[in-house]
């Protein structure tokens, strides 16, 4: 069955450093992958989408890569700030012809940025 | 005003009671979803609807039912609540298309005693 793994449940870094979060998927080939941010007690908020034919996508201090050979996406936050502290969810599409709502969400990585 | 609203935001109920959670959206999206989130388990899909006449079970639909009353409204019902249905429930919407980027409501925290 399709499986999503976000390798770290929690990541602690110092302000100003680059945070790198990992998302691995197995048993399918999604056509795209999305990243969401979730603050405690609130709904996830869409950040970025990357398609299978794109190696890299950037938005301000955020960068996402998508390696279809490794079946992996990396999510980077450069010059991190305490306000970046949140849980980040990876959500690959279910693949060609997929149903069931079309997105599978990973369990998330909780990022804490210390001043 | 919020594009996706959920009512109630918090609810405490007793085992065996019938509960309805409501979701409304002003985004004009065709697709609507209900998820539950539990610590350590992430977001899990309960039901989804791609249009008013379309209802589909997700991965954990047992014990739940839904109603799509209009394009803008999607309700989730627990016919007889049990304690392991205590969770944070989210409604989401998306535009029909290739990527289904989802827009979430603020959530309903449900406690079943």
mmCIF file of C-alpha atoms in Angstrom:
data_model
loop_
_atom_site.group_PDB
_atom_site.id
_atom_site.type_symbol
_atom_site.label_atom_id
_atom_site.label_comp_id
_atom_site.label_asym_id
_atom_site.label_seq_id
_atom_site.Cartn_x
_atom_site.Cartn_y
_atom_site.Cartn_z
ATOM 1 C CA UNK A 1 0.000 0.000 0.000
ATOM 2 C CA UNK A 2 1.032 3.617 -0.458
ATOM 3 C CA UNK A 3 3.150 4.856 2.415
ATOM 4 C CA UNK A 4 4.472 8.264 3.460
ATOM 5 C CA UNK A 5 7.288 8.754 5.942
ATOM 6 C CA UNK A 6 8.481 12.023 7.383
ATOM 7 C CA UNK A 7 11.707 10.917 8.929
ATOM 8 C CA UNK A 8 11.779 13.132 11.978
ATOM 9 C CA UNK A 9 8.920 13.642 14.379
ATOM 10 C CA UNK A 10 10.715 16.694 15.735
ATOM 11 C CA UNK A 11 13.554 18.934 14.607
ATOM 12 C CA UNK A 12 15.204 21.569 16.789
ATOM 13 C CA UNK A 13 17.435 24.211 15.224
ATOM 14 C CA UNK A 14 18.949 27.565 16.077
ATOM 15 C CA UNK A 15 17.575 30.785 14.629
ATOM 16 C CA UNK A 16 19.282 31.763 11.406
ATOM 17 C CA UNK A 17 20.142 28.198 10.402
ATOM 18 C CA UNK A 18 18.590 26.252 7.543
ATOM 19 C CA UNK A 19 15.961 23.676 8.488
ATOM 20 C CA UNK A 20 15.734 20.619 6.246
ATOM 21 C CA UNK A 21 12.743 18.277 6.503
ATOM 22 C CA UNK A 22 12.506 14.968 4.669
ATOM 23 C CA UNK A 23 9.532 13.174 3.119
ATOM 24 C CA UNK A 24 9.833 9.695 1.634
ATOM 25 C CA UNK A 25 7.117 7.759 -0.140
ATOM 26 C CA UNK A 26 6.892 4.134 -1.222
ATOM 27 C CA UNK A 27 4.823 1.868 -3.455
ATOM 28 C CA UNK A 28 3.622 4.513 -5.880
ATOM 29 C CA UNK A 29 4.654 7.414 -8.059
ATOM 30 C CA UNK A 30 2.817 10.664 -7.296
ATOM 31 C CA UNK A 31 2.522 13.206 -10.068
ATOM 32 C CA UNK A 32 2.980 16.037 -7.544
ATOM 33 C CA UNK A 33 3.729 16.659 -3.905
ATOM 34 C CA UNK A 34 2.506 19.398 -1.572
ATOM 35 C CA UNK A 35 3.785 20.808 1.705
ATOM 36 C CA UNK A 36 1.559 22.279 4.416
ATOM 37 C CA UNK A 37 2.192 24.122 7.648
ATOM 38 C CA UNK A 38 0.104 23.432 10.753
ATOM 39 C CA UNK A 39 0.118 25.486 13.947
ATOM 40 C CA UNK A 40 -1.151 23.919 17.198
ATOM 41 C CA UNK A 41 -4.926 23.515 17.247
ATOM 42 C CA UNK A 42 -5.348 24.964 13.753
ATOM 43 C CA UNK A 43 -5.945 23.595 10.287
ATOM 44 C CA UNK A 44 -3.073 22.929 7.891
ATOM 45 C CA UNK A 45 -2.193 25.728 5.474
ATOM 46 C CA UNK A 46 -0.872 25.063 1.970
ATOM 47 C CA UNK A 47 2.684 26.275 1.319
ATOM 48 C CA UNK A 48 4.111 24.836 -1.889
ATOM 49 C CA UNK A 49 3.417 22.344 -4.646
ATOM 50 C CA UNK A 50 6.033 20.657 -6.807
ATOM 51 C CA UNK A 51 5.299 18.499 -9.846
ATOM 52 C CA UNK A 52 7.152 15.365 -10.916
ATOM 53 C CA UNK A 53 8.836 17.169 -13.811
ATOM 54 C CA UNK A 54 10.189 19.919 -11.515
ATOM 55 C CA UNK A 55 13.397 19.349 -9.579
ATOM 56 C CA UNK A 56 13.101 22.378 -7.348
ATOM 57 C CA UNK A 57 10.581 25.058 -6.346
ATOM 58 C CA UNK A 58 11.179 28.208 -4.334
ATOM 59 C CA UNK A 59 8.985 30.673 -2.488
ATOM 60 C CA UNK A 60 10.702 33.364 -0.460
ATOM 61 C CA UNK A 61 12.753 31.493 2.193
ATOM 62 C CA UNK A 62 11.226 28.123 1.318
ATOM 63 C CA UNK A 63 12.661 25.602 -1.110
ATOM 64 C CA UNK A 64 11.286 22.195 -2.053
ATOM 65 C CA UNK A 65 12.988 19.472 -4.069
ATOM 66 C CA UNK A 66 11.422 16.364 -5.595
ATOM 67 C CA UNK A 67 13.553 13.364 -6.503
ATOM 68 C CA UNK A 68 11.384 10.769 -8.220
ATOM 69 C CA UNK A 69 14.280 8.302 -8.382
ATOM 70 C CA UNK A 70 14.881 8.400 -4.636
ATOM 71 C CA UNK A 71 11.120 8.814 -4.012
ATOM 72 C CA UNK A 72 11.911 11.718 -1.746
ATOM 73 C CA UNK A 73 11.120 15.382 -1.223
ATOM 74 C CA UNK A 74 13.199 17.778 0.843
ATOM 75 C CA UNK A 75 11.727 20.951 2.357
ATOM 76 C CA UNK A 76 14.155 23.703 3.316
ATOM 77 C CA UNK A 77 13.592 26.871 5.328
ATOM 78 C CA UNK A 78 16.576 29.189 5.075
ATOM 79 C CA UNK A 79 17.430 31.847 7.665
ATOM 80 C CA UNK A 80 14.921 30.237 10.020
ATOM 81 C CA UNK A 81 13.044 32.327 12.586
ATOM 82 C CA UNK A 82 11.164 31.410 15.771
ATOM 83 C CA UNK A 83 7.947 32.224 13.857
ATOM 84 C CA UNK A 84 8.710 29.274 11.583
ATOM 85 C CA UNK A 85 8.117 26.928 14.517
ATOM 86 C CA UNK A 86 5.213 24.675 13.515
ATOM 87 C CA UNK A 87 4.458 21.194 12.233
ATOM 88 C CA UNK A 88 5.103 20.671 8.533
ATOM 89 C CA UNK A 89 3.134 18.074 6.615
ATOM 90 C CA UNK A 90 4.133 16.402 3.387
ATOM 91 C CA UNK A 91 1.259 15.399 1.071
ATOM 92 C CA UNK A 92 2.026 13.545 -2.132
ATOM 93 C CA UNK A 93 -0.771 13.019 -4.609
ATOM 94 C CA UNK A 94 -2.074 9.473 -4.796
ATOM 95 C CA UNK A 95 -0.731 8.908 -8.252
ATOM 96 C CA UNK A 96 -2.257 8.517 -11.682
ATOM 97 C CA UNK A 97 -5.806 7.279 -11.526
ATOM 98 C CA UNK A 98 -5.841 7.563 -7.758
ATOM 99 C CA UNK A 99 -9.012 8.257 -5.855
ATOM 100 C CA UNK A 100 -9.659 8.518 -2.127
ATOM 101 C CA UNK A 101 -9.337 12.272 -2.042
ATOM 102 C CA UNK A 102 -6.126 12.414 -4.047
ATOM 103 C CA UNK A 103 -3.767 13.439 -1.235
ATOM 104 C CA UNK A 104 -2.087 11.315 1.419
ATOM 105 C CA UNK A 105 -0.746 13.276 4.371
ATOM 106 C CA UNK A 106 2.397 12.364 6.258
ATOM 107 C CA UNK A 107 2.358 12.510 10.047
ATOM 108 C CA UNK A 108 4.393 15.691 10.043
ATOM 109 C CA UNK A 109 7.633 16.999 11.456
ATOM 110 C CA UNK A 110 7.449 19.436 14.358
ATOM 111 C CA UNK A 111 10.025 22.174 13.843
ATOM 112 C CA UNK A 112 11.213 24.284 16.755
ATOM 113 C CA UNK A 113 13.432 27.270 16.040
ATOM 114 C CA UNK A 114 15.228 28.586 19.117
ATOM 115 C CA UNK A 115 16.297 32.236 19.410
ATOM 116 C CA UNK B 1 -14.445 36.275 7.027
ATOM 117 C CA UNK B 2 -13.049 32.742 7.014
ATOM 118 C CA UNK B 3 -13.484 30.842 3.755
ATOM 119 C CA UNK B 4 -14.054 27.476 5.477
ATOM 120 C CA UNK B 5 -15.953 27.464 8.747
ATOM 121 C CA UNK B 6 -16.704 24.641 11.127
ATOM 122 C CA UNK B 7 -19.272 24.458 13.906
ATOM 123 C CA UNK B 8 -19.032 23.793 16.740
ATOM 124 C CA UNK B 9 -15.374 24.525 17.484
ATOM 125 C CA UNK B 10 -15.417 22.464 20.659
ATOM 126 C CA UNK B 11 -17.814 19.793 21.799
ATOM 127 C CA UNK B 12 -17.936 17.484 24.791
ATOM 128 C CA UNK B 13 -20.451 14.676 24.645
ATOM 129 C CA UNK B 14 -21.210 11.322 26.200
ATOM 130 C CA UNK B 15 -20.897 7.832 24.835
ATOM 131 C CA UNK B 16 -23.903 6.835 22.739
ATOM 132 C CA UNK B 17 -24.989 10.351 21.806
ATOM 133 C CA UNK B 18 -25.540 11.413 18.202
ATOM 134 C CA UNK B 19 -23.330 14.284 17.133
ATOM 135 C CA UNK B 20 -23.258 16.406 13.986
ATOM 136 C CA UNK B 21 -20.307 18.517 12.908
ATOM 137 C CA UNK B 22 -20.961 21.088 10.228
ATOM 138 C CA UNK B 23 -18.763 22.636 7.580
ATOM 139 C CA UNK B 24 -19.533 25.580 5.315
ATOM 140 C CA UNK B 25 -17.393 27.179 2.642
ATOM 141 C CA UNK B 26 -17.543 30.360 0.608
ATOM 142 C CA UNK B 27 -14.702 29.417 -1.746
ATOM 143 C CA UNK B 28 -17.011 27.992 -4.401
ATOM 144 C CA UNK B 29 -15.084 24.706 -4.430
ATOM 145 C CA UNK B 30 -16.738 21.520 -5.611
ATOM 146 C CA UNK B 31 -14.731 19.107 -3.479
ATOM 147 C CA UNK B 32 -15.073 18.746 0.274
ATOM 148 C CA UNK B 33 -13.411 16.431 2.782
ATOM 149 C CA UNK B 34 -13.603 15.361 6.405
ATOM 150 C CA UNK B 35 -10.439 14.315 8.271
ATOM 151 C CA UNK B 36 -9.658 13.420 11.826
ATOM 152 C CA UNK B 37 -6.314 14.057 13.468
ATOM 153 C CA UNK B 38 -4.941 12.144 16.415
ATOM 154 C CA UNK B 39 -1.554 12.598 18.074
ATOM 155 C CA UNK B 40 0.988 10.322 16.410
ATOM 156 C CA UNK B 41 -1.428 9.234 13.672
ATOM 157 C CA UNK B 42 -1.587 12.317 11.514
ATOM 158 C CA UNK B 43 -4.513 13.301 9.309
ATOM 159 C CA UNK B 44 -6.781 10.478 8.235
ATOM 160 C CA UNK B 45 -9.520 10.785 5.638
ATOM 161 C CA UNK B 46 -13.031 9.903 6.815
ATOM 162 C CA UNK B 47 -15.240 10.850 3.846
ATOM 163 C CA UNK B 48 -14.968 13.007 0.769
ATOM 164 C CA UNK B 49 -17.347 14.446 -1.798
ATOM 165 C CA UNK B 50 -16.395 15.598 -5.280
ATOM 166 C CA UNK B 51 -19.765 17.228 -5.929
ATOM 167 C CA UNK B 52 -23.231 17.447 -4.391
ATOM 168 C CA UNK B 53 -24.304 14.018 -5.658
ATOM 169 C CA UNK B 54 -21.025 12.277 -4.902
ATOM 170 C CA UNK B 55 -20.114 10.747 -1.517
ATOM 171 C CA UNK B 56 -17.130 8.457 -0.982
ATOM 172 C CA UNK B 57 -15.715 6.617 1.994
ATOM 173 C CA UNK B 58 -12.215 7.364 3.108
ATOM 174 C CA UNK B 59 -9.842 5.124 5.009
ATOM 175 C CA UNK B 60 -11.668 5.309 8.361
ATOM 176 C CA UNK B 61 -15.389 5.749 7.642
ATOM 177 C CA UNK B 62 -16.760 3.171 10.105
ATOM 178 C CA UNK B 63 -18.899 4.849 12.759
ATOM 179 C CA UNK B 64 -19.364 8.010 10.692
ATOM 180 C CA UNK B 65 -21.807 9.248 8.062
ATOM 181 C CA UNK B 66 -21.947 12.413 5.978
ATOM 182 C CA UNK B 67 -24.417 14.584 4.140
ATOM 183 C CA UNK B 68 -23.666 17.039 1.325
ATOM 184 C CA UNK B 69 -26.627 19.375 1.562
ATOM 185 C CA UNK B 70 -25.347 21.866 -1.002
ATOM 186 C CA UNK B 71 -22.140 22.740 -2.775
ATOM 187 C CA UNK B 72 -21.173 24.860 0.216
ATOM 188 C CA UNK B 73 -22.173 22.525 3.053
ATOM 189 C CA UNK B 74 -20.839 19.153 4.178
ATOM 190 C CA UNK B 75 -21.847 17.627 7.515
ATOM 191 C CA UNK B 76 -20.274 14.781 9.453
ATOM 192 C CA UNK B 77 -22.360 12.699 11.855
ATOM 193 C CA UNK B 78 -21.392 10.296 14.581
ATOM 194 C CA UNK B 79 -24.511 8.181 15.031
ATOM 195 C CA UNK B 80 -23.481 6.790 18.412
ATOM 196 C CA UNK B 81 -20.326 8.419 19.712
ATOM 197 C CA UNK B 82 -17.666 6.333 21.435
ATOM 198 C CA UNK B 83 -14.582 7.491 23.377
ATOM 199 C CA UNK B 84 -12.087 6.507 20.651
ATOM 200 C CA UNK B 85 -13.747 9.073 18.395
ATOM 201 C CA UNK B 86 -12.256 11.766 20.594
ATOM 202 C CA UNK B 87 -10.087 13.725 18.163
ATOM 203 C CA UNK B 88 -9.590 16.952 16.251
ATOM 204 C CA UNK B 89 -11.809 17.003 13.161
ATOM 205 C CA UNK B 90 -11.051 19.066 10.071
ATOM 206 C CA UNK B 91 -13.102 19.934 7.039
ATOM 207 C CA UNK B 92 -11.271 20.847 3.836
ATOM 208 C CA UNK B 93 -12.164 21.970 0.325
ATOM 209 C CA UNK B 94 -10.452 21.913 -3.030
ATOM 210 C CA UNK B 95 -11.030 22.886 -6.618
ATOM 211 C CA UNK B 96 -11.527 20.015 -9.039
ATOM 212 C CA UNK B 97 -8.335 19.767 -11.008
ATOM 213 C CA UNK B 98 -4.972 18.167 -11.323
ATOM 214 C CA UNK B 99 -3.511 18.878 -7.907
ATOM 215 C CA UNK B 100 -6.334 19.232 -5.369
ATOM 216 C CA UNK B 101 -4.630 21.750 -3.132
ATOM 217 C CA UNK B 102 -6.724 21.671 0.009
ATOM 218 C CA UNK B 103 -8.004 24.516 2.172
ATOM 219 C CA UNK B 104 -8.777 23.580 5.742
ATOM 220 C CA UNK B 105 -11.231 24.874 8.289
ATOM 221 C CA UNK B 106 -10.208 25.761 11.840
ATOM 222 C CA UNK B 107 -11.144 22.358 13.243
ATOM 223 C CA UNK B 108 -13.576 20.951 15.794
ATOM 224 C CA UNK B 109 -12.204 19.465 18.981
ATOM 225 C CA UNK B 110 -14.521 16.621 19.982
ATOM 226 C CA UNK B 111 -14.343 14.843 23.328
ATOM 227 C CA UNK B 112 -16.455 11.755 23.948
ATOM 228 C CA UNK B 113 -16.700 10.789 27.615
#
